[in-house]
Short mmCIF file of C-alpha atoms and ligand atoms in Angstrom, two decimals:
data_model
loop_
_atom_site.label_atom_id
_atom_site.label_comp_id
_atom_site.label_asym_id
_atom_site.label_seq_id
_atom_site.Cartn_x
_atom_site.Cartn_y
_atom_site.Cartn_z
CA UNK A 1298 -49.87 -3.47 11.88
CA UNK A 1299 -48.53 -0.78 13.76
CA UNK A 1300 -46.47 2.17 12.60
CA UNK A 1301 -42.97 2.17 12.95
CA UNK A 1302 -41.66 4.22 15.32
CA UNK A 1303 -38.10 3.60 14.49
CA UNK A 1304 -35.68 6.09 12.31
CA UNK A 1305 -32.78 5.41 10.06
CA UNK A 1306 -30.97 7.54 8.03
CA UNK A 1307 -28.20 7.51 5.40
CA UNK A 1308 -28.03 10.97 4.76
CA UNK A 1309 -25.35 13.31 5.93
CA UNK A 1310 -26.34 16.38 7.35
CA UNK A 1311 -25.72 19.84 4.83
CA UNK A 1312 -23.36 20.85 7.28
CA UNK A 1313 -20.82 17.45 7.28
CA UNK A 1314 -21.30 18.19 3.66
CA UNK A 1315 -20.04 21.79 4.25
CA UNK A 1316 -16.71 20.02 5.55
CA UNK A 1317 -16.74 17.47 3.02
CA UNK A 1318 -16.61 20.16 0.21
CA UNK A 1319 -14.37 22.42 2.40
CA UNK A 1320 -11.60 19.56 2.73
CA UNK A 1321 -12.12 18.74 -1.07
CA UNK A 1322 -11.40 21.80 -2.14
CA UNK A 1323 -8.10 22.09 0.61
CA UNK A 1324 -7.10 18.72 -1.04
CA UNK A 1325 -7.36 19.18 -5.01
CA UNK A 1326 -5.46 22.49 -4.61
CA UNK A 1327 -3.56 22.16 -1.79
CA UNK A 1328 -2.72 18.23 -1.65
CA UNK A 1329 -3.03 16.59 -5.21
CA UNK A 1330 -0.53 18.00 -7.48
CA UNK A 1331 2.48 16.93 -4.95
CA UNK A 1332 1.11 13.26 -3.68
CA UNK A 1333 4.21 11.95 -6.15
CA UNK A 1334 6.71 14.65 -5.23
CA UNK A 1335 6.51 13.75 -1.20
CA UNK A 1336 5.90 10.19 -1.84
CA UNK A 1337 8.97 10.07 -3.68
CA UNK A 1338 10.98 11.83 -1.27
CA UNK A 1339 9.40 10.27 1.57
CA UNK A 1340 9.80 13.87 3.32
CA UNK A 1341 7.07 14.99 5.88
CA UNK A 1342 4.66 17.32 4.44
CA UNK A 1343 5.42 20.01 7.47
CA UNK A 1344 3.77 22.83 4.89
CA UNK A 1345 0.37 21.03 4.26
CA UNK A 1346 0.08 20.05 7.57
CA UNK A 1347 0.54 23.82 9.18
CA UNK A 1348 -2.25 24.43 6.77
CA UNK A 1349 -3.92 21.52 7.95
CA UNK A 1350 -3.82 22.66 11.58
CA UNK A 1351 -4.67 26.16 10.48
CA UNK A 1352 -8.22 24.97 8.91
CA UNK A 1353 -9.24 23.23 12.70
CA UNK A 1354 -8.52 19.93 10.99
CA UNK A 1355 -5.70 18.36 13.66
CA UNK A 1356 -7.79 19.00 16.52
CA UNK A 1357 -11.16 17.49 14.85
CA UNK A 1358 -13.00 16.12 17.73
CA UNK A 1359 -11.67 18.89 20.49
CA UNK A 1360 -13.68 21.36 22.15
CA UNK A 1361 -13.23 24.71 21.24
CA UNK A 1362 -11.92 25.77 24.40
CA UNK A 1363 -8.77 23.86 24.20
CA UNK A 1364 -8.37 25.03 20.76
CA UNK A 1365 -10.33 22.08 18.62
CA UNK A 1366 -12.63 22.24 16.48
CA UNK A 1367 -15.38 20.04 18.40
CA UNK A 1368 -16.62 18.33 15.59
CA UNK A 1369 -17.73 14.50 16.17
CA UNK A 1370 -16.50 11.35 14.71
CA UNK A 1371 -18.58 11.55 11.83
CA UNK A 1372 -17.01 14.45 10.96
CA UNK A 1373 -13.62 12.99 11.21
CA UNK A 1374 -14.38 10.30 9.58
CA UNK A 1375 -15.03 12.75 6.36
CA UNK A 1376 -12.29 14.59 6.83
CA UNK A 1377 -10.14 11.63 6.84
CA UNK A 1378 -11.80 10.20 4.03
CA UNK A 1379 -11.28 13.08 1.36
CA UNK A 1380 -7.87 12.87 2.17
CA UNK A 1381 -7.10 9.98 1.55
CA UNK A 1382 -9.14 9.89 -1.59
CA UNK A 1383 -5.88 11.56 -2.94
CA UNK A 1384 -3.18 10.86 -0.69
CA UNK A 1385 -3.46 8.14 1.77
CA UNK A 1386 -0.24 8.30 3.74
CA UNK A 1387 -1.12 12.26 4.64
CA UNK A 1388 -4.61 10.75 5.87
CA UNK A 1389 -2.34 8.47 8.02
CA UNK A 1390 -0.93 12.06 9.54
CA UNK A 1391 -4.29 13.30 10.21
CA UNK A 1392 -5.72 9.99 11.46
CA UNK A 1393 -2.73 9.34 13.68
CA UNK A 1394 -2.60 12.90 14.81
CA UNK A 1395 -6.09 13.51 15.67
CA UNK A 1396 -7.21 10.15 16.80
CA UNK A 1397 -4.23 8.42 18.93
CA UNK A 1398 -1.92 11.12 20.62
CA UNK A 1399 -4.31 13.70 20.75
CA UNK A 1400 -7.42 11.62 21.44
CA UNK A 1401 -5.47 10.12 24.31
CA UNK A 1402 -4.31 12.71 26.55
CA UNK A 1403 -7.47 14.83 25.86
CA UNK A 1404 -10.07 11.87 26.99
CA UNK A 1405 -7.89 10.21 30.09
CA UNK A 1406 -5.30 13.11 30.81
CA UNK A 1407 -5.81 15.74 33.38
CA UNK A 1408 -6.87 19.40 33.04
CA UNK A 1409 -3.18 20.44 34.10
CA UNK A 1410 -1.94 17.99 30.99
CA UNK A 1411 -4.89 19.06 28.74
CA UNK A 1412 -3.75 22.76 28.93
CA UNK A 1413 -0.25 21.96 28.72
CA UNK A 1414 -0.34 19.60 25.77
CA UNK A 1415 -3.67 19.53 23.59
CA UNK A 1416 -3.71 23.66 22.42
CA UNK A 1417 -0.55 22.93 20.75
CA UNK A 1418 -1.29 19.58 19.36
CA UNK A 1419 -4.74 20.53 18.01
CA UNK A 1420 -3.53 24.02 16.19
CA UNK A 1421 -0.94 21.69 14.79
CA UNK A 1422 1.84 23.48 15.98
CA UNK A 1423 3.38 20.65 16.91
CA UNK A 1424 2.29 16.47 15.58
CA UNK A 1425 1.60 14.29 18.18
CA UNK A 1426 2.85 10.83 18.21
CA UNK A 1427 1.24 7.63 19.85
CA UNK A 1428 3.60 4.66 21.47
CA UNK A 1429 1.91 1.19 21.70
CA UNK A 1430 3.92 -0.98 19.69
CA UNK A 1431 7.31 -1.85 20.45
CA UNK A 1432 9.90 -4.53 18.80
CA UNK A 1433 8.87 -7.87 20.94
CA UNK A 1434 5.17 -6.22 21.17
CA UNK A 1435 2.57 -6.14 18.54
CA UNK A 1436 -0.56 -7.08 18.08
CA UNK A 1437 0.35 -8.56 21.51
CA UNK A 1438 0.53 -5.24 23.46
CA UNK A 1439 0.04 -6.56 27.07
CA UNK A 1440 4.03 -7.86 26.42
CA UNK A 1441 5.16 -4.24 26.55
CA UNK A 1442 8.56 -4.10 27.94
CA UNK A 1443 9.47 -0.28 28.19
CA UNK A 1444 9.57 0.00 32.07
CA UNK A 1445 8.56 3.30 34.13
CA UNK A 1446 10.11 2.69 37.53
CA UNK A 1447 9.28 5.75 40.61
CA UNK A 1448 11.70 8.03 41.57
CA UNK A 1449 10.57 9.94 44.08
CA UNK A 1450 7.64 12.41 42.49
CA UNK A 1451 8.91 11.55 38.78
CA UNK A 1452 8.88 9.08 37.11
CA UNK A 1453 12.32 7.25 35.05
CA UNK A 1454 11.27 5.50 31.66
CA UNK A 1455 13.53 3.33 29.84
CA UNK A 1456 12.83 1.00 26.27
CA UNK A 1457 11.80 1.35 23.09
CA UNK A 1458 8.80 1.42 20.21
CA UNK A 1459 9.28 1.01 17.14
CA UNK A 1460 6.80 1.51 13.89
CA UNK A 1461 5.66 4.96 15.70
CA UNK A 1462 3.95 7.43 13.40
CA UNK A 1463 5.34 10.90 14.13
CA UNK A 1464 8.17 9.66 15.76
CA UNK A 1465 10.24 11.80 13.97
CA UNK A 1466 8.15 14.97 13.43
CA UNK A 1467 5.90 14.63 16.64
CA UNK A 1468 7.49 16.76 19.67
CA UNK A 1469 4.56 15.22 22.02
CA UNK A 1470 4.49 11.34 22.29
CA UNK A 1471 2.14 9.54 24.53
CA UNK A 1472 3.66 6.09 25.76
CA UNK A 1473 2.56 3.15 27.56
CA UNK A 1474 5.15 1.88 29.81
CA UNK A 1475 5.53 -1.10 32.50
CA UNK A 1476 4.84 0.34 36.19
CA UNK A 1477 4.30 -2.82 38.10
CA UNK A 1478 5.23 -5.89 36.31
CA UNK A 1479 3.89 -8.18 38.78
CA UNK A 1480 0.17 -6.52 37.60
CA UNK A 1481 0.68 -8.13 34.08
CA UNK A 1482 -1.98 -5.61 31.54
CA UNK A 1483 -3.21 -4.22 34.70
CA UNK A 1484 0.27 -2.79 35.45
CA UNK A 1485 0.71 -0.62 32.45
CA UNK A 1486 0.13 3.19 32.58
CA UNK A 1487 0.33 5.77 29.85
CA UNK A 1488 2.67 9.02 30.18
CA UNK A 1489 2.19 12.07 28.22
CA UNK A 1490 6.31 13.07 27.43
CA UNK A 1491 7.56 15.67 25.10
CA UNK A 1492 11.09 15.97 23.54
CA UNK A 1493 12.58 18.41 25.84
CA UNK A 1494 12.89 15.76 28.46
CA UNK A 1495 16.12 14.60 28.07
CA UNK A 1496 16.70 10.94 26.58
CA UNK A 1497 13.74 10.88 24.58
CA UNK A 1498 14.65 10.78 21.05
CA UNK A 1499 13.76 9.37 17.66
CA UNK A 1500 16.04 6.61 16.14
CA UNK A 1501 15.59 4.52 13.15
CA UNK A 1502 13.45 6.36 10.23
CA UNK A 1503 11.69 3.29 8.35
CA UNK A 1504 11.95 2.84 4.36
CA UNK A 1505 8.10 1.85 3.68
CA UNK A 1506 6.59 -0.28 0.80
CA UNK A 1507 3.81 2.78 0.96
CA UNK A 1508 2.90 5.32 3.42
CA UNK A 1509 5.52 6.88 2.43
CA UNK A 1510 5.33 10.41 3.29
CA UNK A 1511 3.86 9.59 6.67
CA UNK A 1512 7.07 9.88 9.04
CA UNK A 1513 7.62 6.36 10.79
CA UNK A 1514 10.29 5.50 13.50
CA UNK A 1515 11.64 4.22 16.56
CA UNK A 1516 11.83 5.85 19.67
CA UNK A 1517 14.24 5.26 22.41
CA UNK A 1518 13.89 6.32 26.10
CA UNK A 1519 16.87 6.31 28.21
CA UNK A 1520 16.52 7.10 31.88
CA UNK A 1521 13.81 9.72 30.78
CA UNK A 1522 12.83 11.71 33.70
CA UNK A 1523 9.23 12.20 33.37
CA UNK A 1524 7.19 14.64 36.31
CA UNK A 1525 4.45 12.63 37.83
CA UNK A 1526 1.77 14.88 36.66
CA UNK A 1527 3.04 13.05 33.40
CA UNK A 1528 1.27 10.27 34.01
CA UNK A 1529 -2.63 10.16 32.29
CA UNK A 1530 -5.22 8.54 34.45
CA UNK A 1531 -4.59 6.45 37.37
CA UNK A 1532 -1.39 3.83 37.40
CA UNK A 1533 -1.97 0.71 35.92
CA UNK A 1534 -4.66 2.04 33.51
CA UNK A 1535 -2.38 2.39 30.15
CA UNK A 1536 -3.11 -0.45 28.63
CA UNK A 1537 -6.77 -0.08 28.75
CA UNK A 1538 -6.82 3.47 27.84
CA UNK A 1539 -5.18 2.35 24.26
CA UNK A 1540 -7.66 -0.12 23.74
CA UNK A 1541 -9.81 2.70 23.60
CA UNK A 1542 -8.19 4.85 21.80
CA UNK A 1543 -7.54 2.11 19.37
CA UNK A 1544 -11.63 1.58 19.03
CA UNK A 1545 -11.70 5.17 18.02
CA UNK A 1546 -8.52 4.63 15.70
CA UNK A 1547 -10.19 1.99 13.80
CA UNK A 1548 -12.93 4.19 12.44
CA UNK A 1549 -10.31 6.48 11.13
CA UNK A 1550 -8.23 4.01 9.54
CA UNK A 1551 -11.61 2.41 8.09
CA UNK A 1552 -12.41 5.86 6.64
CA UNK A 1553 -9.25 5.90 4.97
CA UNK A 1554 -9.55 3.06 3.49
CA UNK A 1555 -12.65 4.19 2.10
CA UNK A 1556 -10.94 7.02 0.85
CA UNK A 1557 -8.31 5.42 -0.88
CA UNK A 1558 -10.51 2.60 -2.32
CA UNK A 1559 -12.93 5.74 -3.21
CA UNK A 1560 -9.85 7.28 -5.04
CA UNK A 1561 -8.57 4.36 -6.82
CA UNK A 1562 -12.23 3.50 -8.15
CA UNK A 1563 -12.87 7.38 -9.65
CA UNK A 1564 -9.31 6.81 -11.49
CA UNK A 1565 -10.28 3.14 -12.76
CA UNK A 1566 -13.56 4.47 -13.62
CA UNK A 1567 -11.72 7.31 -15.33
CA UNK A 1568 -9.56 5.03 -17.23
CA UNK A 1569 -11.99 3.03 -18.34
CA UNK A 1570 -14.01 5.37 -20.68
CA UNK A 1571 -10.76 6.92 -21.95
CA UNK A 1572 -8.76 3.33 -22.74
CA UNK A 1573 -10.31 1.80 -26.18
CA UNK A 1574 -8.91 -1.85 -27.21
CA UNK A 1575 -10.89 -3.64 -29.83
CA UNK A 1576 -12.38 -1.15 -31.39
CA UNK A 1577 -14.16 -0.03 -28.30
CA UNK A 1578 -13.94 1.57 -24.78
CA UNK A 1579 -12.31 -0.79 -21.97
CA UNK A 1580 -15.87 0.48 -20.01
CA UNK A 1581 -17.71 -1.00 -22.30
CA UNK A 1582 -16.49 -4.39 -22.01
CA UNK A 1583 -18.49 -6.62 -19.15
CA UNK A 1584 -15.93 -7.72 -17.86
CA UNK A 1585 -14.44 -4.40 -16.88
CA UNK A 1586 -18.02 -3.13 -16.02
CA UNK A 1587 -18.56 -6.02 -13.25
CA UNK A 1588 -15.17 -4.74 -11.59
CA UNK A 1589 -16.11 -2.04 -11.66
CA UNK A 1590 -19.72 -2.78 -10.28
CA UNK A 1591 -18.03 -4.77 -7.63
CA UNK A 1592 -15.69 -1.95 -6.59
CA UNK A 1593 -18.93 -0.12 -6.06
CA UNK A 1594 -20.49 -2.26 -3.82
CA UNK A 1595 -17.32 -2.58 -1.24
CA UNK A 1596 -16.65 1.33 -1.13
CA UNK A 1597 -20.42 1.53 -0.40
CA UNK A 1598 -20.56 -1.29 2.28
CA UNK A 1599 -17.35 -0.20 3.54
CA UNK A 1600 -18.95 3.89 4.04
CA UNK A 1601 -21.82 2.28 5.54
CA UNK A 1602 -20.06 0.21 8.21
CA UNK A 1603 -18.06 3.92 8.71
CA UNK A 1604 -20.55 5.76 8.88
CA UNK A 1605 -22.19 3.73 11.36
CA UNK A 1606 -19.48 3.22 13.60
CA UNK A 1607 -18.77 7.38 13.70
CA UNK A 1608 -22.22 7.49 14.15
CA UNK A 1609 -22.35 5.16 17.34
CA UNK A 1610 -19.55 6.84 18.67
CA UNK A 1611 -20.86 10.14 18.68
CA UNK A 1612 -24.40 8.94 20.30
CA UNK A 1613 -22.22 7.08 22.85
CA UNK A 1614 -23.06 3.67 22.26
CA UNK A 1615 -20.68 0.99 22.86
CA UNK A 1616 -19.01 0.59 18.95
CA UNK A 1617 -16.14 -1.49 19.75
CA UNK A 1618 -17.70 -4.26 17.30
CA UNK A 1619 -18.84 -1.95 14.70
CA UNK A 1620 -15.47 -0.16 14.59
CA UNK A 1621 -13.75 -3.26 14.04
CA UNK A 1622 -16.07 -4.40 11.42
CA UNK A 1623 -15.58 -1.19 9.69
CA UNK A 1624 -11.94 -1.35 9.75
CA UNK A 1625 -11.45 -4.74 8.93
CA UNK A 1626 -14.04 -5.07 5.96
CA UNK A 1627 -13.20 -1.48 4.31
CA UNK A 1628 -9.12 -2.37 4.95
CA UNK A 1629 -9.52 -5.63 2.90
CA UNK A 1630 -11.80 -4.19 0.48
CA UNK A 1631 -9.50 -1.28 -0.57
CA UNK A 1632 -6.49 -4.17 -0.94
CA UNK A 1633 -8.54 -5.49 -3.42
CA UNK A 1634 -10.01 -2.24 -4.79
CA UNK A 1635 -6.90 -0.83 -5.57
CA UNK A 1636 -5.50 -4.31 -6.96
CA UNK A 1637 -8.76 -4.43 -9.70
CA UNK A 1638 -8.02 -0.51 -9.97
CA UNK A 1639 -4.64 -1.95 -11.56
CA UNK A 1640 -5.95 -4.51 -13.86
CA UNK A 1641 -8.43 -1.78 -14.94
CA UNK A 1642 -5.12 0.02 -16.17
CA UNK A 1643 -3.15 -2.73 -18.10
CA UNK A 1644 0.61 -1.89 -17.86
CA UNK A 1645 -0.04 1.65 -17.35
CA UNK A 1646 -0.83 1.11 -13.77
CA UNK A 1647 1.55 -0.03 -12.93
CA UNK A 1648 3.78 2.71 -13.97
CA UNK A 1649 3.91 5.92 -11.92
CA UNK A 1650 2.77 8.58 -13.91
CA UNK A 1651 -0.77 6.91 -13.01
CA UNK A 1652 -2.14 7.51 -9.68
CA UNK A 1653 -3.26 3.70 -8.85
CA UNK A 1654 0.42 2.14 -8.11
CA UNK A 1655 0.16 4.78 -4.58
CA UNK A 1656 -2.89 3.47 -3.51
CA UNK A 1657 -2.06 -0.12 -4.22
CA UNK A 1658 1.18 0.35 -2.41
CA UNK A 1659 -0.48 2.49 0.64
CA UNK A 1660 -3.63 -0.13 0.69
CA UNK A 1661 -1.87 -2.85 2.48
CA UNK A 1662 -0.74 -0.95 5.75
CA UNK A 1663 -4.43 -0.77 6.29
CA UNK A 1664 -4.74 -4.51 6.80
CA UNK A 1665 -1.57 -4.27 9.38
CA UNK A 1666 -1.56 -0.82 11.89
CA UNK A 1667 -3.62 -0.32 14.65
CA UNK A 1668 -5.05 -3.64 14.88
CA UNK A 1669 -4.72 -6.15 11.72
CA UNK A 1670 -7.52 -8.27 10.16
CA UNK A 1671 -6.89 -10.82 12.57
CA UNK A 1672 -7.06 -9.25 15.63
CA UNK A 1673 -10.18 -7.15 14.65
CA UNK A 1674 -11.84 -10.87 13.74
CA UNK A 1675 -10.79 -11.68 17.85
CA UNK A 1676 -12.72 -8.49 18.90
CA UNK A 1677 -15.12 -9.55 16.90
CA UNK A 1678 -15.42 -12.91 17.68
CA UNK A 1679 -15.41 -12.51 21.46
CA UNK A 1680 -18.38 -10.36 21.41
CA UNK A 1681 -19.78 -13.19 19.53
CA UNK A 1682 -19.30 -15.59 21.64
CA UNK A 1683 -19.48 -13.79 24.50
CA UNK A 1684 -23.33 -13.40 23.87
CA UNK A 1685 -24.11 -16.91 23.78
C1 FAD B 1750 3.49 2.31 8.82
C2 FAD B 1750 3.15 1.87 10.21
C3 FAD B 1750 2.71 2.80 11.13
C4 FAD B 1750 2.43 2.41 12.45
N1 FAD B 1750 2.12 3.35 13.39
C5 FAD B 1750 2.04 2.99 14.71
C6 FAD B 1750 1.88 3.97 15.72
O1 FAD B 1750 1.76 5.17 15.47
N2 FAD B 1750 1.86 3.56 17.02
C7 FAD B 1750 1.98 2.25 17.37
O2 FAD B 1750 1.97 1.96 18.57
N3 FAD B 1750 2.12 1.28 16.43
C8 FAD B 1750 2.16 1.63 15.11
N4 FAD B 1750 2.34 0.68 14.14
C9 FAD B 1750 2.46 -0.73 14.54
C10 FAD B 1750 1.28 -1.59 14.15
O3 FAD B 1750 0.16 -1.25 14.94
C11 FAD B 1750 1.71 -3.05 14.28
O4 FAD B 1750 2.58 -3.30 13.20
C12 FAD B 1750 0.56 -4.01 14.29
O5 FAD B 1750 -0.20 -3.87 15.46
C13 FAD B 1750 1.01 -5.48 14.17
O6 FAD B 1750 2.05 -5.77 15.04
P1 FAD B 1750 3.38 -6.50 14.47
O7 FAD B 1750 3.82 -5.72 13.29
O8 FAD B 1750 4.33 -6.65 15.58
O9 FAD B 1750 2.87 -7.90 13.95
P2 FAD B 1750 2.65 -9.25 14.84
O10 FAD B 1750 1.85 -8.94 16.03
O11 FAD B 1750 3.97 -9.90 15.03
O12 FAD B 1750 1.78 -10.11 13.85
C14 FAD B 1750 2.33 -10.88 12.78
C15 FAD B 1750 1.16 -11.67 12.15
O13 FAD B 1750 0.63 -12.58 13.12
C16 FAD B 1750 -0.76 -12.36 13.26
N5 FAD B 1750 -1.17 -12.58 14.65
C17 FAD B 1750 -0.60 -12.10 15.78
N6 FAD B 1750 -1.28 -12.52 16.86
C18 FAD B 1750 -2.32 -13.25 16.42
C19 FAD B 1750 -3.39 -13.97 17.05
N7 FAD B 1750 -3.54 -13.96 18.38
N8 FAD B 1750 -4.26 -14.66 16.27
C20 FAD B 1750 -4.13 -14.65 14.91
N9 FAD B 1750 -3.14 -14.00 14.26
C21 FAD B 1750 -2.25 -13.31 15.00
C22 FAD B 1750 -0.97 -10.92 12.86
O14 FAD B 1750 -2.32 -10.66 12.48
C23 FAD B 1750 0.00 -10.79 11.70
O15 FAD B 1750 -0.58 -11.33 10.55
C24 FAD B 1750 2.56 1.05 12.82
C25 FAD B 1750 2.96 0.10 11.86
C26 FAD B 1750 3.27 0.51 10.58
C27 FAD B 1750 3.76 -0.53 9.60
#
């Protein structure tokens, strides 16, 4: 038999360990001890996330020169990871931050928009916002109905999106918008718009199950006059673009659900060998111990799907699939992580003073935003059947 001349590894390099321990540390001092506070106050965490910016970690994936930190997606996916490990909805911030505005206008926008936009969005000076999703739009996003009509060299937007991350707190939003209806998909087109233009403005702030700290709302454009150097790529190439962007989304929102299922499992875990009932500890009870054993097994399929998908990305291979197998198996897995991570606790966690009600209650966006379960089992299921 010949010798394999294949490799495979699982390890992560000592320097994306560097980062993992950097962002650990940054998160138990930093993050931890007010998850509650700003969860209960659903306020923005504008302090953590100057610090945030400050460390290189909003502009993950950008080159240095435009003031990133040119890391890869592997990276990210760390980064997001150990946040969410304690607070889930700021891992939202950093996900939707880095890895939809951000991601967007650096990979399709022009140099002139690059050096306009991405210094400030990647030193965090300002949080970027991402508009796909709008009230008669979802999961089907070729129905967009916010127009962009010419008007002379600009460009006049009018519409709405609602459920934006950032809408609020972001000052840069990038927006998909109709520019030639007759063109159906093919006649959307992406504009990169800020909130000195005026008639762009944030409306409804949402009241959220979870997620709570992450700053959702709608945003309204009325007759926004947007320059045509606005515009990111070619016309007609919007839609796309967010597809894209959406591919590398879903590795981000998979590693945060491995964060938060990675979370819940260390407090169960915890729990478990404090919490005696019969005369012994609840971990010593089998049926406790195969929960936990269980719990294992998804958080370390879920990594490994992750991991793989970062990994594809950053050695440019096409991981559309494997980012949507990734985000839909480590979503569903940390629904039901953090559900078990509440039986684990009896009565107690369900009360607040334990950290598992959060991630139980942040678990289930996972399932829902950029892309739910059933639209990644379409993307999956096309390539399927596409190869036969
Ligand atoms: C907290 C939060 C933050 C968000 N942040 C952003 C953001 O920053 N930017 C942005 O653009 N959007 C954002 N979203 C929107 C999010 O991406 C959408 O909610 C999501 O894509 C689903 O769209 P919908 O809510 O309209 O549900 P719908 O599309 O109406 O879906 C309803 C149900 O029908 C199912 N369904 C729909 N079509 C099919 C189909 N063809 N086959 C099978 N089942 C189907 C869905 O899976 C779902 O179960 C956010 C949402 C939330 C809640």
């Amino acid at each position: 038999m010949s010798e394999s001349t294949s490799s495979i590894s699982f390890d992560v390099s000592d320097d994306q360990e560097v980062i993992r321990q950097h962002i650990r540390a940054f998160v138990e001092e930093e993050i931890k001890p007010v998850v509650l506070q700003y969860d209960e106050s659903q306020e923005f965490p504008t302090e953590i996330f100057r610090k945030l910016g400050d460390l290189g970690y909003l502009g993950i994936v950008i080159p240095p020169e435009y003031g990133g930190s040119g890391m890869g997606y592997l990276e990210y996916a760390i980064v997001v990871e150990e946040v969410a490990r304690a607070c889930p909805a700021m891992a939202l911030g950093v996900a939707a931050h880095n890895g939809l505005c951000t991601s967007h206008i650096f990979r399709f926008g022009s140099e002139e928009l690059k050096k306009l936009y991405i210094p400030r969005l990647a030193s965090g000076q300002t949080m970027g916002a991402w508009g796909l999703t709008e009230p008669n739009a979802g999961s089907d996003a070729g129905g967009t109905q916010t127009t962009a009509v010419r008007d002379g060299d600009d460009w006049i937007l009018n519409g709405s999106k609602n459920f934006i991350t950032h809408g609020n707190v972001g000052d840069i939003c990038v927006v998909m918008a109709v520019t030639d209806a007759s063109k159906g998909k093919h006649g959307i087109s992406a504009f990169a718009i800020d909130k000195s233009m005026p008639g762009f403005y944030a409306s409804k702030k949402e009241n959220k199950v979870g997620m709570r700290c992450s700053d959702t709302a709608s945003l309204t454009f009325d007759n926004v006059r947007v320059p045509g150097s606005h515009l990111i790529g070619g016309e007609g190439e919007g839609f796309l673009q967010a597809l894209q962007i959406l591919d590398g989304g879903r590795i981000s929102i998979a590693a945060l659900s491995v964060g938060l299922a990675q979370g819940a499992y260390e407090a169960a875990v915890k729990y478990a060998t404090e919490r005696r009932q019969f005369g012994k500890r609840l971990a010593d009870m089998q049926a406790i111990q195969f929960k936990l054993a269980k719990m294992s097994v998804d958080i370390d399929a879920g990594r490994t799907l992750t991991y793989r998908a970062a990994w594809m990305r950053d050695t440019k291979q096409n991981f559309t699939v494997a980012a949507s197998m990734a985000k839909l198996y480590a979503s569903e897995a940390s629904v039901r992580i953090a559900e078990d991570a509440i039986q684990i606790h009896g009565g107690y966690g369900y009360i607040k003073e334990y950290p598992v009600e959060k991630f139980w209650r942040d678990s289930k966006l996972l399932t829902i935003g950029e892309g739910t379960s059933e639209i990644q089992k379409l993307v999956i299921s096309r390539a399927l059947f596409s190869a036969v």
